[in-house]
Amino acid sequence: MSKPSHQPSFEALLHEHRGIILKVAAVYARDREDRLDLAQEIRVQLWRSFGRYDASRSKPSTWMYRIALNVAISYRRRDGALLTGRVESLEERHLDSVGDAPGEREEDERLAALYAFIGELDALNRALILLYLEDRSYAEIAEVLGISETNVATKIGRIKQKLRGRAAALATTGA
């Protein structure tokens, strides 16, 4: 049985943008096994959609984010965990930024708090902040999520305000 002719280009695209799959799976799945399952499901859906991908209409990363986020949201609904996701500790996520040097522990704690905050957001806002933290433009975020740029800006502003409030509350309680 011969392989489809577009498989090499799909594999190259998948390799080039593999971080998208891993980041979406890390934000939407609860534990290592779930992340692996979700990442695999995202790859399957990307493959199924690849024949219809039109590079003249969107960048590969935009197309991949759109599919990955849709799969992740559906996965969470199917899993019965939408909006209730438990966020694991930084150590469990095996993030590369974890270090032992002086000052890094405090940064790690802030990063863990940020991931916990993101884990509490609803599906749309979680996707939005993931794209924002990836330094995607408002236009690209709007295209991926199917909302207006104005809506993107408004939602990001509200998320930032909520995060600032959370940080201030933590600072006053010493937690």
PDB file of C-alpha atoms in Angstrom:
ATOM      1  CA  MET A   1       0.000   0.000   0.000  1.00  0.00           C
ATOM      2  CA  SER A   2       1.520   3.335  -1.012  1.00  0.00           C
ATOM      3  CA  LYS A   3       1.587   6.395   1.220  1.00  0.00           C
ATOM      4  CA  PRO A   4      -0.303   9.535   0.213  1.00  0.00           C
ATOM      5  CA  SER A   5       1.865  11.949  -1.785  1.00  0.00           C
ATOM      6  CA  HIS A   6       1.374  14.775   0.703  1.00  0.00           C
ATOM      7  CA  GLN A   7       2.656  12.790   3.700  1.00  0.00           C
ATOM      8  CA  PRO A   8       6.227  14.183   3.551  1.00  0.00           C
ATOM      9  CA  SER A   9       4.966  17.782   3.559  1.00  0.00           C
ATOM     10  CA  PHE A  10       2.577  16.978   6.421  1.00  0.00           C
ATOM     11  CA  GLU A  11       5.362  15.397   8.440  1.00  0.00           C
ATOM     12  CA  ALA A  12       7.613  18.419   7.847  1.00  0.00           C
ATOM     13  CA  LEU A  13       4.819  20.783   8.894  1.00  0.00           C
ATOM     14  CA  LEU A  14       4.071  18.687  11.959  1.00  0.00           C
ATOM     15  CA  HIS A  15       7.744  18.630  12.935  1.00  0.00           C
ATOM     16  CA  GLU A  16       8.173  22.376  12.418  1.00  0.00           C
ATOM     17  CA  HIS A  17       5.134  23.257  14.537  1.00  0.00           C
ATOM     18  CA  ARG A  18       5.132  20.372  17.042  1.00  0.00           C
ATOM     19  CA  GLY A  19       5.242  22.881  19.900  1.00  0.00           C
ATOM     20  CA  ILE A  20       1.687  23.929  19.115  1.00  0.00           C
ATOM     21  CA  ILE A  21       0.396  20.426  19.757  1.00  0.00           C
ATOM     22  CA  LEU A  22       2.394  20.048  22.959  1.00  0.00           C
ATOM     23  CA  LYS A  23       1.330  23.424  24.363  1.00  0.00           C
ATOM     24  CA  VAL A  24      -2.349  22.910  23.641  1.00  0.00           C
ATOM     25  CA  ALA A  25      -2.230  19.414  25.145  1.00  0.00           C
ATOM     26  CA  ALA A  26      -0.414  20.745  28.235  1.00  0.00           C
ATOM     27  CA  VAL A  27      -3.046  23.422  28.824  1.00  0.00           C
ATOM     28  CA  TYR A  28      -6.123  21.247  28.218  1.00  0.00           C
ATOM     29  CA  ALA A  29      -5.163  17.833  29.604  1.00  0.00           C
ATOM     30  CA  ARG A  30      -4.939  16.891  33.268  1.00  0.00           C
ATOM     31  CA  ASP A  31      -2.083  14.412  33.453  1.00  0.00           C
ATOM     32  CA  ARG A  32       0.675  12.881  31.351  1.00  0.00           C
ATOM     33  CA  GLU A  33      -1.479  10.113  29.927  1.00  0.00           C
ATOM     34  CA  ASP A  34      -4.265  12.531  28.996  1.00  0.00           C
ATOM     35  CA  ARG A  35      -1.726  14.887  27.380  1.00  0.00           C
ATOM     36  CA  LEU A  36      -0.359  12.042  25.269  1.00  0.00           C
ATOM     37  CA  ASP A  37      -3.866  10.964  24.246  1.00  0.00           C
ATOM     38  CA  LEU A  38      -4.883  14.517  23.400  1.00  0.00           C
ATOM     39  CA  ALA A  39      -1.688  15.186  21.426  1.00  0.00           C
ATOM     40  CA  GLN A  40      -2.315  12.014  19.421  1.00  0.00           C
ATOM     41  CA  GLU A  41      -5.925  12.988  18.742  1.00  0.00           C
ATOM     42  CA  ILE A  42      -4.763  16.424  17.566  1.00  0.00           C
ATOM     43  CA  ARG A  43      -2.262  14.801  15.169  1.00  0.00           C
ATOM     44  CA  VAL A  44      -4.979  12.523  13.781  1.00  0.00           C
ATOM     45  CA  GLN A  45      -7.336  15.441  13.169  1.00  0.00           C
ATOM     46  CA  LEU A  46      -4.554  17.496  11.583  1.00  0.00           C
ATOM     47  CA  TRP A  47      -3.840  14.601   9.220  1.00  0.00           C
ATOM     48  CA  ARG A  48      -7.524  14.248   8.340  1.00  0.00           C
ATOM     49  CA  SER A  49      -7.740  17.976   7.590  1.00  0.00           C
ATOM     50  CA  PHE A  50      -4.420  18.343   5.822  1.00  0.00           C
ATOM     51  CA  GLY A  51      -5.799  17.586   2.358  1.00  0.00           C
ATOM     52  CA  ARG A  52      -8.174  20.542   2.731  1.00  0.00           C
ATOM     53  CA  TYR A  53      -5.583  22.953   4.128  1.00  0.00           C
ATOM     54  CA  ASP A  54      -5.205  26.012   1.891  1.00  0.00           C
ATOM     55  CA  ALA A  55      -1.946  27.877   2.534  1.00  0.00           C
ATOM     56  CA  SER A  56      -3.268  30.892   0.650  1.00  0.00           C
ATOM     57  CA  ARG A  57      -6.014  31.376   3.259  1.00  0.00           C
ATOM     58  CA  SER A  58      -4.056  30.991   6.504  1.00  0.00           C
ATOM     59  CA  LYS A  59      -0.609  30.375   7.910  1.00  0.00           C
ATOM     60  CA  PRO A  60       0.181  26.795   8.909  1.00  0.00           C
ATOM     61  CA  SER A  61       0.408  27.770  12.585  1.00  0.00           C
ATOM     62  CA  THR A  62      -3.022  29.434  12.459  1.00  0.00           C
ATOM     63  CA  TRP A  63      -4.549  26.358  10.828  1.00  0.00           C
ATOM     64  CA  MET A  64      -2.866  24.065  13.365  1.00  0.00           C
ATOM     65  CA  TYR A  65      -3.951  26.141  16.361  1.00  0.00           C
ATOM     66  CA  ARG A  66      -7.536  26.234  15.123  1.00  0.00           C
ATOM     67  CA  ILE A  67      -7.686  22.455  14.797  1.00  0.00           C
ATOM     68  CA  ALA A  68      -5.703  21.753  17.968  1.00  0.00           C
ATOM     69  CA  LEU A  69      -7.899  24.020  20.077  1.00  0.00           C
ATOM     70  CA  ASN A  70     -11.125  22.613  18.631  1.00  0.00           C
ATOM     71  CA  VAL A  71      -9.923  19.068  19.302  1.00  0.00           C
ATOM     72  CA  ALA A  72      -8.829  19.996  22.836  1.00  0.00           C
ATOM     73  CA  ILE A  73     -12.153  21.604  23.671  1.00  0.00           C
ATOM     74  CA  SER A  74     -14.056  18.604  22.291  1.00  0.00           C
ATOM     75  CA  TYR A  75     -11.737  16.245  24.158  1.00  0.00           C
ATOM     76  CA  ARG A  76     -12.440  18.020  27.444  1.00  0.00           C
ATOM     77  CA  ARG A  77     -16.193  17.939  26.839  1.00  0.00           C
ATOM     78  CA  ARG A  78     -16.044  14.255  26.000  1.00  0.00           C
ATOM     79  CA  ASP A  79     -13.965  13.665  29.107  1.00  0.00           C
ATOM     80  CA  GLY A  80     -16.587  15.481  31.188  1.00  0.00           C
ATOM     81  CA  ALA A  81     -13.968  17.876  32.508  1.00  0.00           C
ATOM     82  CA  LEU A  82     -14.668  21.105  30.620  1.00  0.00           C
ATOM     83  CA  LEU A  83     -14.121  24.128  32.872  1.00  0.00           C
ATOM     84  CA  THR A  84     -13.109  21.963  35.831  1.00  0.00           C
ATOM     85  CA  GLY A  85      -9.573  21.023  34.846  1.00  0.00           C
ATOM     86  CA  ARG A  86      -7.080  20.355  37.589  1.00  0.00           C
ATOM     87  CA  VAL A  87      -3.781  22.047  36.915  1.00  0.00           C
ATOM     88  CA  GLU A  88      -0.771  20.005  37.880  1.00  0.00           C
ATOM     89  CA  SER A  89       2.267  21.382  39.603  1.00  0.00           C
ATOM     90  CA  LEU A  90       5.111  22.720  37.540  1.00  0.00           C
ATOM     91  CA  GLU A  91       7.261  19.713  38.385  1.00  0.00           C
ATOM     92  CA  GLU A  92       4.671  17.341  36.985  1.00  0.00           C
ATOM     93  CA  ARG A  93       4.591  19.247  33.702  1.00  0.00           C
ATOM     94  CA  HIS A  94       8.376  18.913  33.311  1.00  0.00           C
ATOM     95  CA  LEU A  95       8.698  22.434  32.012  1.00  0.00           C
ATOM     96  CA  ASP A  96      12.147  23.366  30.796  1.00  0.00           C
ATOM     97  CA  SER A  97      12.083  26.610  32.748  1.00  0.00           C
ATOM     98  CA  VAL A  98      12.303  24.895  36.124  1.00  0.00           C
ATOM     99  CA  GLY A  99      15.704  25.484  37.650  1.00  0.00           C
ATOM    100  CA  ASP A 100      17.655  25.415  40.869  1.00  0.00           C
ATOM    101  CA  ALA A 101      19.602  28.660  40.509  1.00  0.00           C
ATOM    102  CA  PRO A 102      18.910  31.486  42.973  1.00  0.00           C
ATOM    103  CA  GLY A 103      15.871  33.506  41.937  1.00  0.00           C
ATOM    104  CA  GLU A 104      14.543  30.804  39.625  1.00  0.00           C
ATOM    105  CA  ARG A 105      12.438  29.207  42.360  1.00  0.00           C
ATOM    106  CA  GLU A 106      10.415  32.422  42.720  1.00  0.00           C
ATOM    107  CA  GLU A 107      10.029  32.625  38.949  1.00  0.00           C
ATOM    108  CA  ASP A 108       8.927  28.972  38.896  1.00  0.00           C
ATOM    109  CA  GLU A 109       6.301  29.703  41.534  1.00  0.00           C
ATOM    110  CA  ARG A 110       4.977  32.633  39.513  1.00  0.00           C
ATOM    111  CA  LEU A 111       4.876  30.444  36.415  1.00  0.00           C
ATOM    112  CA  ALA A 112       3.015  27.725  38.333  1.00  0.00           C
ATOM    113  CA  ALA A 113       0.516  30.340  39.552  1.00  0.00           C
ATOM    114  CA  LEU A 114       0.048  31.555  35.973  1.00  0.00           C
ATOM    115  CA  TYR A 115      -0.650  27.999  34.763  1.00  0.00           C
ATOM    116  CA  ALA A 116      -3.110  27.504  37.616  1.00  0.00           C
ATOM    117  CA  PHE A 117      -4.866  30.741  36.655  1.00  0.00           C
ATOM    118  CA  ILE A 118      -5.014  29.685  32.993  1.00  0.00           C
ATOM    119  CA  GLY A 119      -6.420  26.318  34.048  1.00  0.00           C
ATOM    120  CA  GLU A 120      -9.347  28.072  35.725  1.00  0.00           C
ATOM    121  CA  LEU A 121     -10.361  30.008  32.602  1.00  0.00           C
ATOM    122  CA  ASP A 122     -13.200  28.881  30.360  1.00  0.00           C
ATOM    123  CA  ALA A 123     -12.305  27.169  27.085  1.00  0.00           C
ATOM    124  CA  LEU A 124     -12.375  30.273  24.881  1.00  0.00           C
ATOM    125  CA  ASN A 125     -10.346  32.437  27.257  1.00  0.00           C
ATOM    126  CA  ARG A 126      -7.862  29.616  27.839  1.00  0.00           C
ATOM    127  CA  ALA A 127      -7.307  29.358  24.077  1.00  0.00           C
ATOM    128  CA  LEU A 128      -7.094  33.124  23.782  1.00  0.00           C
ATOM    129  CA  ILE A 129      -4.454  33.517  26.493  1.00  0.00           C
ATOM    130  CA  LEU A 130      -2.453  30.591  25.125  1.00  0.00           C
ATOM    131  CA  LEU A 131      -2.250  32.331  21.755  1.00  0.00           C
ATOM    132  CA  TYR A 132      -1.505  35.684  23.403  1.00  0.00           C
ATOM    133  CA  LEU A 133       1.374  34.189  25.389  1.00  0.00           C
ATOM    134  CA  GLU A 134       2.688  32.806  22.098  1.00  0.00           C
ATOM    135  CA  ASP A 135       2.995  36.423  20.897  1.00  0.00           C
ATOM    136  CA  ARG A 136       0.363  35.908  18.214  1.00  0.00           C
ATOM    137  CA  SER A 137      -1.090  39.096  16.782  1.00  0.00           C
ATOM    138  CA  TYR A 138      -4.645  40.086  17.646  1.00  0.00           C
ATOM    139  CA  ALA A 139      -5.502  39.489  13.984  1.00  0.00           C
ATOM    140  CA  GLU A 140      -4.178  35.931  14.097  1.00  0.00           C
ATOM    141  CA  ILE A 141      -5.872  35.214  17.427  1.00  0.00           C
ATOM    142  CA  ALA A 142      -9.132  36.526  15.978  1.00  0.00           C
ATOM    143  CA  GLU A 143      -8.727  34.316  12.903  1.00  0.00           C
ATOM    144  CA  VAL A 144      -7.971  31.192  14.944  1.00  0.00           C
ATOM    145  CA  LEU A 145     -10.852  31.725  17.376  1.00  0.00           C
ATOM    146  CA  GLY A 146     -13.367  33.142  14.918  1.00  0.00           C
ATOM    147  CA  ILE A 147     -13.956  36.362  16.847  1.00  0.00           C
ATOM    148  CA  SER A 148     -13.216  40.015  16.045  1.00  0.00           C
ATOM    149  CA  GLU A 149      -9.917  41.716  16.873  1.00  0.00           C
ATOM    150  CA  THR A 150     -11.848  44.116  19.096  1.00  0.00           C
ATOM    151  CA  ASN A 151     -13.277  41.170  21.000  1.00  0.00           C
ATOM    152  CA  VAL A 152      -9.746  39.727  21.336  1.00  0.00           C
ATOM    153  CA  ALA A 153      -8.451  43.012  22.776  1.00  0.00           C
ATOM    154  CA  THR A 154     -11.381  43.292  25.184  1.00  0.00           C
ATOM    155  CA  LYS A 155     -11.055  39.724  26.412  1.00  0.00           C
ATOM    156  CA  ILE A 156      -7.279  40.007  26.865  1.00  0.00           C
ATOM    157  CA  GLY A 157      -7.774  43.212  28.837  1.00  0.00           C
ATOM    158  CA  ARG A 158     -10.296  41.494  31.112  1.00  0.00           C
ATOM    159  CA  ILE A 159      -8.036  38.479  31.626  1.00  0.00           C
ATOM    160  CA  LYS A 160      -5.098  40.742  32.497  1.00  0.00           C
ATOM    161  CA  GLN A 161      -7.270  42.682  34.936  1.00  0.00           C
ATOM    162  CA  LYS A 162      -8.432  39.459  36.573  1.00  0.00           C
ATOM    163  CA  LEU A 163      -4.836  38.201  36.780  1.00  0.00           C
ATOM    164  CA  ARG A 164      -3.660  41.497  38.339  1.00  0.00           C
ATOM    165  CA  GLY A 165      -6.437  41.192  40.908  1.00  0.00           C
ATOM    166  CA  ARG A 166      -5.399  37.631  41.690  1.00  0.00           C
ATOM    167  CA  ALA A 167      -1.743  38.652  42.040  1.00  0.00           C
ATOM    168  CA  ALA A 168      -2.665  41.534  44.332  1.00  0.00           C
ATOM    169  CA  ALA A 169      -4.786  39.250  46.509  1.00  0.00           C
ATOM    170  CA  LEU A 170      -1.945  36.741  46.764  1.00  0.00           C
ATOM    171  CA  ALA A 171       0.501  39.502  47.655  1.00  0.00           C
ATOM    172  CA  THR A 172      -1.690  40.775  50.489  1.00  0.00           C
ATOM    173  CA  THR A 173      -2.311  37.306  51.920  1.00  0.00           C
ATOM    174  CA  GLY A 174       1.326  36.282  51.567  1.00  0.00           C
ATOM    175  CA  ALA A 175       0.360  33.073  49.764  1.00  0.00           C
TER     176      ALA A 175
END
